[in-house]
Short mmCIF file of C-alpha atoms in Angstrom, two decimals:
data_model
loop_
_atom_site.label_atom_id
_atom_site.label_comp_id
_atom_site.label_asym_id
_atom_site.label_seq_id
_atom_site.Cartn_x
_atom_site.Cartn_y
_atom_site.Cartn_z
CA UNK A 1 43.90 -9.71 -32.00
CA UNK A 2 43.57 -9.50 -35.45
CA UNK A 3 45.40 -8.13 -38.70
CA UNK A 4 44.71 -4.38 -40.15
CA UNK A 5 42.28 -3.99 -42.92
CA UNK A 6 42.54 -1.73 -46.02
CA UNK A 7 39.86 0.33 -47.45
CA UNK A 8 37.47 -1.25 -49.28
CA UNK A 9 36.92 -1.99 -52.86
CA UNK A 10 34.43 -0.48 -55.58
CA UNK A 11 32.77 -3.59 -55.41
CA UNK A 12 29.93 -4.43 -57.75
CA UNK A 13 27.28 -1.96 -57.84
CA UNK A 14 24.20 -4.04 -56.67
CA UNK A 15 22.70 -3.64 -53.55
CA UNK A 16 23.81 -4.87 -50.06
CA UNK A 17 21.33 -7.57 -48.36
CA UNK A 18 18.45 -6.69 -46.33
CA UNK A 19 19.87 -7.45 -43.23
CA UNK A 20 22.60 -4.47 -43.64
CA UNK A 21 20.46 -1.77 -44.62
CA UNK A 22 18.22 -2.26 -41.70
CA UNK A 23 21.26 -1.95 -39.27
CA UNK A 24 21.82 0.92 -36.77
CA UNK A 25 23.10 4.10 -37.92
CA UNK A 26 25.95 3.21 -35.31
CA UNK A 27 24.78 5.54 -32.79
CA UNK A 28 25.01 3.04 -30.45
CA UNK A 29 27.31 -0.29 -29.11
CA UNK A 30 27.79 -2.64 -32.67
CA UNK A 31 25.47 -5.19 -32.78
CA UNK A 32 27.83 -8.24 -31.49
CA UNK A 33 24.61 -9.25 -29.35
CA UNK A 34 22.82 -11.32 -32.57
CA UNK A 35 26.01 -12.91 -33.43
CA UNK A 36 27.03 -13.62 -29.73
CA UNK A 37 23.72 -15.27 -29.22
CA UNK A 38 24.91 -17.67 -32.45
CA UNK A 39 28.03 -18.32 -32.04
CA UNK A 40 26.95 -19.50 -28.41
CA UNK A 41 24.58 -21.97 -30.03
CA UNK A 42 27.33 -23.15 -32.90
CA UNK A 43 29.63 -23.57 -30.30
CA UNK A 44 29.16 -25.81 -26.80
CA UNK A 45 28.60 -29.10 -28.60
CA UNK A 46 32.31 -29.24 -30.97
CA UNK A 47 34.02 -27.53 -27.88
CA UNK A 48 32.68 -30.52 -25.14
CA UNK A 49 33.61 -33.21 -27.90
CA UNK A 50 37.41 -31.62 -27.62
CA UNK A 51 37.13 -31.84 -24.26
CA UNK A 52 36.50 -28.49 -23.00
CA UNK A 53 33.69 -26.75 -20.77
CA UNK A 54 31.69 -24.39 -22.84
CA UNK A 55 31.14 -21.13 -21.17
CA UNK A 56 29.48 -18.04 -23.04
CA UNK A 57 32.33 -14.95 -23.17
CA UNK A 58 31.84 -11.26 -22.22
CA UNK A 59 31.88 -8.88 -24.53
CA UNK A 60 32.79 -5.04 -23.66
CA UNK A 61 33.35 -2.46 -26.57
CA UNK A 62 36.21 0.38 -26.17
CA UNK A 63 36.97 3.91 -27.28
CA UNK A 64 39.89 5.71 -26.09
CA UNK A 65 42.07 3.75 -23.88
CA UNK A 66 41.20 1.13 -22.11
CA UNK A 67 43.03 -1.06 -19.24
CA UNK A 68 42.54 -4.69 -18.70
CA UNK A 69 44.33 -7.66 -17.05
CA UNK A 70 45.52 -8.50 -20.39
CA UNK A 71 47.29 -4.82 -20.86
CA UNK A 72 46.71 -1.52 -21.73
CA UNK A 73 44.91 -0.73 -24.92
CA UNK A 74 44.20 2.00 -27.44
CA UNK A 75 41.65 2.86 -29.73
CA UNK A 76 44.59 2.92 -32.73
CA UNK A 77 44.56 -1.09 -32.26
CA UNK A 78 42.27 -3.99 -33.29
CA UNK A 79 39.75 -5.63 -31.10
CA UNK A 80 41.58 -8.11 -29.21
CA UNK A 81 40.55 -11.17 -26.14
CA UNK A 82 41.55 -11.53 -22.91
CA UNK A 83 41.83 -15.19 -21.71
CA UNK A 84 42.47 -14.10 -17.72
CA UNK A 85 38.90 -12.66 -18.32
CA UNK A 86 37.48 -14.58 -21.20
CA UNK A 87 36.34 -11.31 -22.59
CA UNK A 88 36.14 -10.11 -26.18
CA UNK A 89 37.24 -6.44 -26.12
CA UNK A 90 35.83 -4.75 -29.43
CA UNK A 91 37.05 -1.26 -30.77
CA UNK A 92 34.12 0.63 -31.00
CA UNK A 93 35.90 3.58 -32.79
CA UNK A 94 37.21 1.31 -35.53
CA UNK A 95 33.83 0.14 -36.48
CA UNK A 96 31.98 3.46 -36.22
CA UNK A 97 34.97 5.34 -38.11
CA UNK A 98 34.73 2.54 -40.81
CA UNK A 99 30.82 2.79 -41.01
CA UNK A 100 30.78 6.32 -41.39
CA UNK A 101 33.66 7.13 -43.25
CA UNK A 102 32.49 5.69 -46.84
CA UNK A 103 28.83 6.89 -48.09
CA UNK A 104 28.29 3.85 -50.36
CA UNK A 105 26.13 1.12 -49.71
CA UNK A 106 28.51 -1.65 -50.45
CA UNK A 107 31.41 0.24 -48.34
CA UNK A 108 28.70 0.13 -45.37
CA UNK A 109 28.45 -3.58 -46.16
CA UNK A 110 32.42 -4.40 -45.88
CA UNK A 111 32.07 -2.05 -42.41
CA UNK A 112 29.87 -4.78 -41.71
CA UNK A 113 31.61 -7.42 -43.28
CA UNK A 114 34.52 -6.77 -41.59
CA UNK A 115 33.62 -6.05 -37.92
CA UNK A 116 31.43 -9.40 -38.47
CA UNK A 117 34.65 -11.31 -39.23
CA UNK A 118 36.54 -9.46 -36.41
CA UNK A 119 33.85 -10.52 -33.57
CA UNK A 120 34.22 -14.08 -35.13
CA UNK A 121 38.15 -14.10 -35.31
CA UNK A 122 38.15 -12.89 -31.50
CA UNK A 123 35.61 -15.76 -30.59
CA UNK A 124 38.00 -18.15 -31.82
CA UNK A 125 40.23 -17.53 -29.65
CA UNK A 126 37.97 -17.78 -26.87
CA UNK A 127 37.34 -21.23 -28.55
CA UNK A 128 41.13 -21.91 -28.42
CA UNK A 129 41.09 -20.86 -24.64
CA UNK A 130 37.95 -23.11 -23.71
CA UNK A 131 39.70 -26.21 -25.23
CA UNK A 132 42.98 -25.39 -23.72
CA UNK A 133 44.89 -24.26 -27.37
CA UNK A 134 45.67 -20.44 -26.01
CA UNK A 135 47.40 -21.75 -22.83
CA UNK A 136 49.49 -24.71 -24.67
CA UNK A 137 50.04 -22.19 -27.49
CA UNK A 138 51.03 -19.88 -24.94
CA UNK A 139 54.10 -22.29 -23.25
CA UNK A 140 55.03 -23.12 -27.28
CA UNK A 141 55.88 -19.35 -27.72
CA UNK A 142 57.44 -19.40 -23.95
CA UNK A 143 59.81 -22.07 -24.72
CA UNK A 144 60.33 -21.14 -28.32
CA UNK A 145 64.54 -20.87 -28.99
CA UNK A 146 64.19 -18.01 -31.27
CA UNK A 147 62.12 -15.32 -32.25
CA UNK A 148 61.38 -16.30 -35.43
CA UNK A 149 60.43 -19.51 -33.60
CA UNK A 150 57.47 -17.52 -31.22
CA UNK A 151 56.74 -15.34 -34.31
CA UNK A 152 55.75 -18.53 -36.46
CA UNK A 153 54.02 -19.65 -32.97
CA UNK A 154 51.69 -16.58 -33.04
CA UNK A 155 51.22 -16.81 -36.34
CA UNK A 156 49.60 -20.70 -36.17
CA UNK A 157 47.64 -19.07 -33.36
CA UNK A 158 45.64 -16.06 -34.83
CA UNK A 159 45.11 -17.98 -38.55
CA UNK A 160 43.40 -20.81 -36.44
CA UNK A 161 40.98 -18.33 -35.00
CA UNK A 162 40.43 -16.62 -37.92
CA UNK A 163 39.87 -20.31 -39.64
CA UNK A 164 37.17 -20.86 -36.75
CA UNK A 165 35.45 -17.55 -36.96
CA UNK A 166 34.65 -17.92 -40.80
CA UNK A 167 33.65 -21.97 -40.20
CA UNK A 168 30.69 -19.81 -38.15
CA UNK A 169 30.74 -17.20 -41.41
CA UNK A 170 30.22 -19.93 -43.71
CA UNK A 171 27.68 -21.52 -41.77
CA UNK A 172 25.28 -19.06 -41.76
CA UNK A 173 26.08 -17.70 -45.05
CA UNK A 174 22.56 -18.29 -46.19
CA UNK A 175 20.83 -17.36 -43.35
CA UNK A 176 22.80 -14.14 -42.39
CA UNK A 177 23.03 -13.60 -45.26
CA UNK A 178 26.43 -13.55 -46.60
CA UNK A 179 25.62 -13.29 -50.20
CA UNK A 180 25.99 -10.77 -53.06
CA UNK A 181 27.94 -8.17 -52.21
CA UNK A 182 28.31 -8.82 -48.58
CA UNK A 183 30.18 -12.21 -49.84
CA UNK A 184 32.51 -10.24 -52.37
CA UNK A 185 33.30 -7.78 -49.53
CA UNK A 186 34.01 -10.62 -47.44
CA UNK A 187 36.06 -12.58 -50.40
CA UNK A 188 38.36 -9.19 -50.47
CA UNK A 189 38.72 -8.40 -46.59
CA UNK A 190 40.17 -11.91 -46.01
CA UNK A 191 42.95 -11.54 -48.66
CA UNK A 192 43.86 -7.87 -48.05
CA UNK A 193 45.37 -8.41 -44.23
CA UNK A 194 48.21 -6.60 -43.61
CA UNK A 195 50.57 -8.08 -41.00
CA UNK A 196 52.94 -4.98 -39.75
CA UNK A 197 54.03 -7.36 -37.14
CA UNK A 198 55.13 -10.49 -38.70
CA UNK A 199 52.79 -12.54 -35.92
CA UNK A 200 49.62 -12.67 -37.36
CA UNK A 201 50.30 -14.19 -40.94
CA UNK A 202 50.53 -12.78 -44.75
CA UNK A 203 47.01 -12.27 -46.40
CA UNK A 204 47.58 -15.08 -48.77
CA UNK A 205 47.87 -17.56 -45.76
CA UNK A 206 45.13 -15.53 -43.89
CA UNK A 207 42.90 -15.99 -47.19
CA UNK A 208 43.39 -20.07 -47.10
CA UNK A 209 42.70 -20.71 -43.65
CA UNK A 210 39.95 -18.35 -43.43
CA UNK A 211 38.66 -20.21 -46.90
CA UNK A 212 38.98 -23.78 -45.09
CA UNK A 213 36.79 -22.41 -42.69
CA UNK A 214 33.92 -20.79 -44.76
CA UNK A 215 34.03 -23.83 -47.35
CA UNK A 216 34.23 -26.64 -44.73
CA UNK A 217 32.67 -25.47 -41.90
CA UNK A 218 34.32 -28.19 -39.90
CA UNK A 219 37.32 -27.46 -37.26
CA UNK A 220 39.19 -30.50 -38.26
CA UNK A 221 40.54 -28.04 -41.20
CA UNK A 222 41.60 -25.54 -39.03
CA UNK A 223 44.79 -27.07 -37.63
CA UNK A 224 47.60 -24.86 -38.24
CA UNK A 225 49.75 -26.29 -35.91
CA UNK A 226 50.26 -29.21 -38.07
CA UNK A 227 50.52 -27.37 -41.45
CA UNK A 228 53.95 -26.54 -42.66
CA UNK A 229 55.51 -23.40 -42.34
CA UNK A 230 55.21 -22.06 -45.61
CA UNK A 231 51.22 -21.98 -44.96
CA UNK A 232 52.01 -19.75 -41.91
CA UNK A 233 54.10 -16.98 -43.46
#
């Protein structure tokens, strides 16, 4: 899963990239297809050399409630992924309700932004499941002694994926494009994560590891299971 966003900023006033403007209207599914069809390439080589079996997930998008071997989920939440499945669950009502609910251009663009980086966070964890991270993480958290201890546990977990999904974000920053104001949008979504639950991490942390990610583009950065735990908070 990943954190809750804020609203987003004024922004500077010049205009979003091409590629937004000619979106949908979001009368229809979000487009996860072109960045599913990406991250797939990006993907199958780093995940073999780790010594996993690449296989593509599925992707399903959700309003209402929706029930899945993972649990029972609601249209309040955040996308999430279910490993039993391998499927990336997106909340269609989230992304619409953000897309529609500001009339600017640049808020359209961190809509975008941020249901981009949301479709990327939740492929990293299907990254973490192919090279066996989610199940090891998974008997960490079991076996933890305290709560604090499986808190900290989830926390390494979900800033890892969200470290993956923007080494895919930084990647293609020129191609996508994730310029201009689609960059600043991104810049501000990354640091303003609010973690209600105390298992997903503070934005500050949230802002580094996603930054490894972007700058680097390499997942030998994104090992927060050897970083101390002041850069999990």
């Amino acid at each position: 899963m990943s954190g809750n966003q804020w609203g987003p900023p004024p922004g500077q006033q010049y205009p979003p990239p091409p590629h937004w403007q000619q979106g949908p209207a979001y009368g229809g599914p979000p487009p996860t297809a072109p960045p599913l069809r990406c991250l797939n390439k990006a993907w199958p080589a780093l995940v073999t050399k780790a010594g996993g079996r690449f296989r593509s997930p599925k992707v399903q998008v959700f309003s209402g409630t929706i029930s899945t071997p993972c649990g029972i989920y609601s249209d309040t939440g955040p996308p999430f992924y279910c490993g039993s499945t391998e499927t990336i669950y997106m909340n269609l009502s989230e992304d619409i309700g953000n897309y529609n609910r500001y009339p600017e251009a640049y808020q359209k663009v961190w809509a975008r932004m941020w249901m981009l980086h949301q479709f990327a966070h939740e492929y990293g964890h299907h990254v973490q499941n192919m090279t066996g991270i989610l199940a090891a993480n998974a008997r960490m958290r079991y076996d933890a002694p305290t709560q604090a201890a499986e808190l900290e546990g989830s926390r390494r977990l979900e800033l890892q994926a969200s470290c993956f999904g923007d080494i895919f974000i930084g990647s293609n920053k020129r191609t996508y494009p994730v310029t201009g104001q689609a960059l600043f949008q991104w810049k501000w979504l990354i640091l303003h994560w609010t973690d209600y639950n105390n298992d997903h991490g503070d934005g500050v942390n949230h802002q580094y590891w996603a930054g490894r990610g972007f700058t680097s583009r390499n997942p030998n950065v994104c090992n927060t299971f050897a970083a101390s735990a002041a850069k999990v908070q």
